[in-house]
CSV table of C-alpha atoms in Angstrom, one decimal:
chain,number,residue,atom,x,y,z
A,840,MET,CA,-16.1,-132.7,106.7
A,841,VAL,CA,-14.7,-130.0,104.5
A,842,ALA,CA,-12.0,-128.1,105.9
A,843,PHE,CA,-11.5,-124.4,105.2
A,844,MET,CA,-8.2,-122.6,105.3
A,845,VAL,CA,-8.2,-119.1,106.5
A,846,PRO,CA,-5.8,-116.8,104.6
A,847,PRO,CA,-3.0,-115.5,106.5
A,848,PRO,CA,-2.9,-111.8,107.3
A,849,ILE,CA,-1.5,-109.5,104.7
A,850,SER,CA,1.2,-108.6,106.8
A,851,SER,CA,2.4,-112.2,106.9
A,852,VAL,CA,2.3,-112.6,103.2
A,853,TYR,CA,3.9,-109.2,101.8
A,854,THR,CA,7.0,-107.9,103.5
A,855,ALA,CA,7.4,-104.3,104.2
A,856,ALA,CA,9.4,-103.8,101.0
A,857,GLU,CA,7.0,-105.5,98.9
A,858,ALA,CA,4.1,-103.6,100.3
A,859,SER,CA,6.2,-100.3,99.5
A,860,SER,CA,6.9,-101.4,96.2
A,861,ALA,CA,3.3,-102.1,95.4
A,862,TRP,CA,2.3,-98.7,96.6
A,863,ALA,CA,5.0,-97.1,94.5
A,864,TRP,CA,3.7,-98.9,91.5
A,865,SER,CA,0.1,-97.9,92.2
A,866,ALA,CA,1.1,-94.2,92.6
A,867,ALA,CA,3.2,-94.3,89.4
A,868,HIS,CA,0.5,-95.9,87.6
A,869,GLY,CA,-2.0,-93.2,88.7
A,870,THR,CA,0.6,-90.4,87.9
A,871,ILE,CA,0.8,-92.0,84.1
A,872,GLN,CA,-2.8,-91.9,83.8
A,873,THR,CA,-3.0,-88.4,85.0
A,874,ALA,CA,-0.3,-87.5,82.3
A,875,ILE,CA,-2.2,-89.1,79.6
A,876,LEU,CA,-5.4,-87.5,80.4
A,877,HIS,CA,-3.7,-84.3,80.5
A,878,ASN,CA,-2.0,-84.8,77.2
A,879,GLU,CA,-5.3,-85.7,75.6
A,880,VAL,CA,-7.1,-82.5,76.9
A,881,ASN,CA,-4.2,-80.5,75.6
A,882,GLU,CA,-4.4,-82.1,72.2
A,883,LEU,CA,-8.1,-81.3,72.2
A,884,ILE,CA,-7.3,-77.9,73.1
A,885,TYR,CA,-4.8,-77.5,69.9
A,886,PHE,CA,-7.3,-79.3,67.7
A,887,ILE,CA,-10.1,-76.6,68.7
A,888,LYS,CA,-7.5,-73.6,68.1
A,889,PHE,CA,-6.8,-75.3,64.8
A,890,LEU,CA,-10.5,-75.7,63.8
A,891,TYR,CA,-11.3,-72.0,64.9
A,892,SER,CA,-8.4,-70.7,62.7
A,893,PHE,CA,-10.4,-71.9,59.7
A,894,VAL,CA,-14.1,-71.4,60.7
A,895,LEU,CA,-13.4,-67.8,61.8
A,896,PRO,CA,-11.9,-64.9,60.0
A,897,PRO,CA,-9.3,-64.6,58.5
A,898,GLY,CA,-8.9,-68.3,57.8
A,899,LEU,CA,-12.6,-68.5,56.8
A,900,PHE,CA,-11.8,-66.0,53.9
A,901,VAL,CA,-9.2,-68.6,52.6
A,902,VAL,CA,-11.7,-71.4,52.7
A,903,LEU,CA,-14.2,-69.4,50.9
A,904,LEU,CA,-11.7,-68.4,48.2
A,905,LEU,CA,-10.7,-72.1,47.9
A,906,GLY,CA,-14.2,-73.0,47.3
A,907,LEU,CA,-14.6,-70.3,44.8
A,908,THR,CA,-11.2,-71.5,43.1
A,909,VAL,CA,-12.8,-75.0,42.6
A,910,TRP,CA,-16.0,-73.5,41.1
A,911,LEU,CA,-14.1,-71.5,38.7
A,912,TRP,CA,-11.8,-74.5,37.7
A,913,ARG,CA,-14.7,-76.3,36.1
A,914,ARG,CA,-15.6,-73.4,34.0
A,915,ASN,CA,-12.2,-71.7,33.2
A,916,ARG,CA,-8.9,-72.9,34.5
A,917,ARG,CA,-6.8,-69.5,33.7
A,918,PRO,CA,-8.6,-67.3,36.2
A,919,ALA,CA,-8.7,-70.3,38.6
A,920,LEU,CA,-5.2,-70.4,38.9
A,921,THR,CA,-4.7,-66.7,39.2
A,922,LEU,CA,-7.2,-66.9,42.1
A,923,LEU,CA,-5.4,-69.7,43.5
A,924,GLY,CA,-2.2,-67.9,43.6
A,925,VAL,CA,-3.6,-64.8,45.3
A,926,THR,CA,-5.3,-67.1,47.7
A,927,PHE,CA,-2.0,-68.7,48.7
A,928,LEU,CA,-0.3,-65.3,49.1
A,929,LEU,CA,-3.2,-64.1,51.2
A,930,TYR,CA,-2.9,-67.4,53.2
A,931,LEU,CA,0.7,-66.9,53.7
A,932,SER,CA,0.1,-63.4,54.9
A,933,MET,CA,-2.1,-64.7,57.6
A,934,THR,CA,0.2,-67.3,59.2
A,935,PRO,CA,2.4,-66.7,62.5
A,936,LEU,CA,5.5,-68.0,60.7
A,937,VAL,CA,5.5,-65.5,57.9
A,938,GLY,CA,4.5,-62.8,60.3
A,939,ASP,CA,7.4,-63.6,62.6
A,940,LEU,CA,9.9,-63.8,59.8
A,941,LEU,CA,9.0,-60.5,58.5
A,942,ILE,CA,8.8,-58.6,62.0
A,943,GLY,CA,11.9,-60.6,63.2
A,944,GLY,CA,14.2,-59.2,60.3
A,945,LEU,CA,13.1,-55.7,61.8
A,946,GLU,CA,13.5,-56.5,65.5
A,947,ARG,CA,17.0,-58.0,65.1
A,948,GLN,CA,18.7,-55.0,63.7
A,949,TYR,CA,19.3,-53.3,67.2
A,950,ASP,CA,20.5,-55.1,70.4
A,951,LYS,CA,19.9,-53.8,73.8
A,952,PRO,CA,23.0,-51.7,74.8
A,953,GLU,CA,25.3,-53.0,77.5
A,954,LEU,CA,26.1,-49.3,78.8
A,955,LEU,CA,23.5,-46.6,79.0
A,956,GLN,CA,25.0,-43.3,77.8
A,957,GLY,CA,22.6,-40.4,77.5
A,958,ASP,CA,21.1,-37.4,79.1
A,959,VAL,CA,17.4,-38.2,78.6
A,960,ILE,CA,15.1,-41.1,77.8
A,961,VAL,CA,13.1,-40.4,74.7
A,962,VAL,CA,9.9,-42.6,74.3
A,963,LEU,CA,7.9,-42.5,71.1
A,964,GLY,CA,4.3,-43.0,71.3
A,965,GLY,CA,2.3,-45.9,69.6
A,966,GLY,CA,-1.5,-44.9,70.0
A,967,ALA,CA,-3.9,-44.1,72.7
A,968,SER,CA,-7.5,-44.5,73.3
A,969,SER,CA,-9.5,-41.5,74.8
A,970,GLY,CA,-12.7,-41.5,77.1
A,971,ASN,CA,-12.4,-44.7,78.5
A,972,PRO,CA,-11.5,-45.0,82.5
A,973,ASP,CA,-8.1,-45.3,83.8
A,974,ILE,CA,-6.9,-45.5,87.5
A,975,ASP,CA,-6.2,-41.9,87.9
A,976,GLY,CA,-8.0,-40.3,84.8
A,977,GLU,CA,-9.0,-41.1,81.4
A,978,GLY,CA,-7.5,-42.4,78.4
A,979,ASN,CA,-5.3,-45.5,77.9
A,980,MET,CA,-2.0,-46.2,75.9
A,981,TYR,CA,-2.2,-49.0,73.3
A,982,GLY,CA,-0.3,-52.1,73.8
A,983,PRO,CA,3.1,-51.1,72.0
A,984,ALA,CA,2.9,-47.7,73.6
A,985,ALA,CA,2.4,-49.1,77.2
A,986,ASN,CA,5.3,-51.3,76.8
A,987,ARG,CA,7.5,-48.7,75.6
A,988,LEU,CA,6.3,-46.5,78.6
A,989,LEU,CA,7.0,-49.3,81.1
A,990,THR,CA,10.6,-49.6,79.6
A,991,ALA,CA,11.0,-46.0,80.1
A,992,VAL,CA,10.1,-45.9,83.7
A,993,ARG,CA,12.5,-48.8,84.5
A,994,LEU,CA,15.3,-47.0,82.7
A,995,HIS,CA,14.4,-43.9,84.7
A,996,ARG,CA,14.6,-45.9,88.0
A,997,GLN,CA,17.9,-47.2,86.9
A,998,THR,CA,19.5,-44.1,85.6
A,999,GLY,CA,17.7,-41.1,87.2
A,1000,LEU,CA,17.4,-39.6,83.7
A,1001,PRO,CA,14.3,-37.4,82.6
A,1002,VAL,CA,11.8,-39.0,80.2
A,1003,LEU,CA,10.6,-37.3,77.2
A,1004,PHE,CA,7.7,-38.8,75.6
A,1005,SER,CA,6.6,-37.9,72.1
A,1006,GLY,CA,3.2,-38.3,70.4
A,1007,GLY,CA,0.2,-36.2,69.8
A,1008,ARG,CA,-3.5,-36.9,69.0
A,1009,VAL,CA,-3.5,-38.7,65.8
A,1010,PHE,CA,-7.2,-39.2,65.0
A,1011,ALA,CA,-10.3,-37.2,66.3
A,1012,ASP,CA,-11.3,-40.0,68.5
A,1013,SER,CA,-7.9,-41.2,69.8
A,1014,GLY,CA,-6.2,-39.9,73.0
A,1015,ASN,CA,-3.4,-37.5,73.0
A,1016,GLU,CA,-0.4,-39.8,73.8
A,1017,ALA,CA,1.9,-37.4,75.4
A,1018,ASP,CA,-0.7,-36.1,77.7
A,1019,ILE,CA,-2.0,-39.6,78.7
A,1020,ALA,CA,1.8,-40.7,79.2
A,1021,LYS,CA,2.8,-37.8,81.6
A,1022,ARG,CA,-0.3,-38.8,83.7
A,1023,GLN,CA,0.6,-42.5,83.6
A,1024,LEU,CA,4.4,-41.7,84.4
A,1025,MET,CA,3.5,-39.7,87.3
A,1026,GLY,CA,1.3,-42.5,88.5
A,1027,LEU,CA,4.0,-45.0,88.3
A,1028,GLY,CA,6.4,-42.8,90.5
A,1029,VAL,CA,8.2,-40.5,88.0
A,1030,PRO,CA,8.5,-37.0,89.3
A,1031,GLU,CA,6.6,-34.3,87.3
A,1032,SER,CA,9.9,-32.3,87.0
A,1033,ASP,CA,11.5,-35.4,85.2
A,1034,ILE,CA,8.9,-35.6,82.6
A,1035,LEU,CA,8.9,-33.7,79.1
A,1036,ALA,CA,5.7,-34.1,77.0
A,1037,GLU,CA,5.8,-33.4,73.2
A,1038,ASN,CA,2.1,-33.7,72.3
A,1039,ARG,CA,2.1,-32.5,68.9
A,1040,SER,CA,3.7,-35.2,66.6
A,1041,LEU,CA,1.5,-37.3,64.4
A,1042,ASN,CA,4.2,-39.7,63.0
A,1043,THR,CA,7.7,-40.8,63.4
A,1044,GLU,CA,9.2,-37.9,61.3
A,1045,GLN,CA,7.5,-35.3,63.4
A,1046,ASN,CA,8.5,-37.2,66.6
A,1047,ALA,CA,12.1,-36.9,65.5
A,1048,VAL,CA,11.8,-33.0,64.4
A,1049,ASN,CA,9.7,-32.0,67.4
A,1050,THR,CA,11.9,-33.9,70.0
A,1051,ALA,CA,15.0,-32.4,68.7
A,1052,ALA,CA,13.5,-28.9,69.3
A,1053,LEU,CA,12.3,-29.7,72.7
A,1054,MET,CA,15.7,-31.2,73.6
A,1055,LYS,CA,17.6,-28.4,72.5
A,1056,SER,CA,15.4,-25.8,74.5
A,1057,HIS,CA,16.2,-27.9,77.7
A,1058,GLY,CA,19.9,-28.1,76.8
A,1059,LEU,CA,19.9,-31.9,76.4
A,1060,SER,CA,21.6,-33.5,73.3
A,1061,HIS,CA,22.2,-37.3,73.9
A,1062,PRO,CA,18.8,-39.2,73.8
A,1063,ILE,CA,18.4,-42.9,74.6
A,1064,LEU,CA,15.6,-43.8,72.3
A,1065,VAL,CA,13.0,-46.2,73.4
A,1066,THR,CA,10.4,-47.7,70.9
A,1067,SER,CA,9.2,-51.1,69.8
A,1068,ALA,CA,12.0,-53.1,68.3
A,1069,PHE,CA,10.2,-53.3,64.9
A,1070,HIS,CA,9.9,-49.6,64.7
A,1071,MET,CA,13.6,-48.8,65.7
A,1072,PRO,CA,15.3,-48.9,62.3
A,1073,ARG,CA,12.9,-46.3,60.9
A,1074,ALA,CA,12.9,-44.2,64.0
A,1075,MET,CA,16.8,-44.2,64.0
A,1076,ILE,CA,16.8,-43.0,60.4
A,1077,ARG,CA,14.4,-40.0,61.2
A,1078,PHE,CA,16.2,-39.1,64.5
A,1079,LYS,CA,19.7,-39.1,62.7
A,1080,ASP,CA,18.2,-37.0,60.0
A,1081,SER,CA,17.0,-34.5,62.7
A,1082,GLY,CA,20.6,-34.1,63.7
A,1083,LEU,CA,20.5,-36.4,66.8
A,1084,ALA,CA,22.8,-39.4,67.4
A,1085,PRO,CA,20.4,-41.5,69.7
A,1086,LEU,CA,21.2,-44.6,71.6
A,1087,ALA,CA,18.9,-47.3,70.6
A,1088,TYR,CA,16.9,-49.1,73.4
A,1089,PRO,CA,14.5,-51.6,71.5
A,1090,THR,CA,11.5,-53.0,73.6
A,1091,ASP,CA,8.1,-54.6,72.9
A,1092,PHE,CA,9.5,-57.5,71.0
A,1093,ILE,CA,7.0,-59.6,69.0
A,1094,ALA,CA,8.9,-62.6,67.5
A,1095,SER,CA,10.9,-64.8,69.5
A,1096,ARG,CA,14.6,-65.2,68.8
A,1097,GLU,CA,14.1,-69.0,68.3
A,1098,ILE,CA,11.4,-69.7,65.8
A,1099,LEU,CA,10.0,-73.2,66.2
A,1100,LEU,CA,7.8,-75.3,63.5
A,1101,TYR,CA,4.4,-76.4,64.9
A,1102,PRO,CA,1.0,-76.8,63.2
A,1103,ALA,CA,-0.3,-73.4,64.8
A,1104,LYS,CA,2.6,-71.6,62.9
A,1105,PHE,CA,0.8,-72.7,59.6
A,1106,THR,CA,-2.9,-71.6,60.6
A,1107,PRO,CA,-4.3,-68.3,60.0
A,1108,SER,CA,-4.9,-65.9,62.8
A,1109,PRO,CA,-5.8,-62.2,63.2
A,1110,GLY,CA,-2.6,-61.6,65.2
A,1111,ALA,CA,-0.5,-63.0,62.5
A,1112,VAL,CA,-2.4,-60.6,59.9
A,1113,ASN,CA,-1.6,-57.6,62.2
A,1114,THR,CA,2.1,-58.7,62.5
A,1115,ALA,CA,2.6,-59.0,58.9
A,1116,GLY,CA,0.9,-55.7,58.2
A,1117,THR,CA,3.0,-53.9,60.7
A,1118,ALA,CA,6.0,-55.3,59.2
A,1119,LEU,CA,5.4,-54.5,55.6
A,1120,LYS,CA,4.3,-50.9,56.8
A,1121,GLU,CA,7.7,-50.6,58.4
A,1122,TYR,CA,9.6,-52.0,55.5
A,1123,LEU,CA,7.8,-49.3,53.1
A,1124,GLY,CA,8.4,-46.7,55.8
A,1125,LEU,CA,12.1,-47.7,55.6
A,1126,LEU,CA,12.1,-47.2,52.0
A,1127,ALA,CA,10.5,-43.9,51.9
A,1128,ALA,CA,12.8,-42.7,54.7
A,1129,ARG,CA,15.9,-43.8,52.7
A,1130,PHE,CA,14.8,-42.0,49.5
């Protein structure tokens, strides 16, 4: 006769501590697997972003120019080398690293003041659209202008000072910046009596001249100047040339203070092209303002 042994109950084999340890190991193992899967998904996302940067413009143009360079190299090396140099410079201007370095040199020239001293908050426009819907009307501020506007509202709540917004209708199909800003300021809770709108200026120089005149007519003389950090160096020169001594309050920062290196910093992107172009425009404007 064959005898079969019945295994003892689990509770008699494992102590409570051992069971708890086994459960903890199983939970930890599941957590590790989840983390590995999460990292793999993230790596895939970054790989797709990397691929897009060379399949879509502007990176696509770099690939096409490199192909043209190889084709020329087989026929005439001198123009091929020239095209290679141009392509490399074009590529650099498309990378976030170069864009951040260029714009950061402008943004770090003025820090946020510790003490607010002034009698009016002056905000410079940065573009607006017309005809499209808004909560309480038509027309919207572009990103930089909206950031400046929000900073002005927060400063108004902190200080109680009036807000002067300067900016006109730059192009036939754009919105009048000061008029849109006035409506949005009121929508954000700033009393109409605390809003001054200068709606004729088309550039920074006119911003300064027209703002100085409007301030003088209202008995104001100490502006707290709010504009994008990259725009502040040129704006300060223009406002000082107009006889004012503004307190700089930069906002709308683009580049992080700490610049880290990772693959995406070296891949072409439309945003980086815009950042580099904005920075180069400001450096050119600074040169013109000083001479």
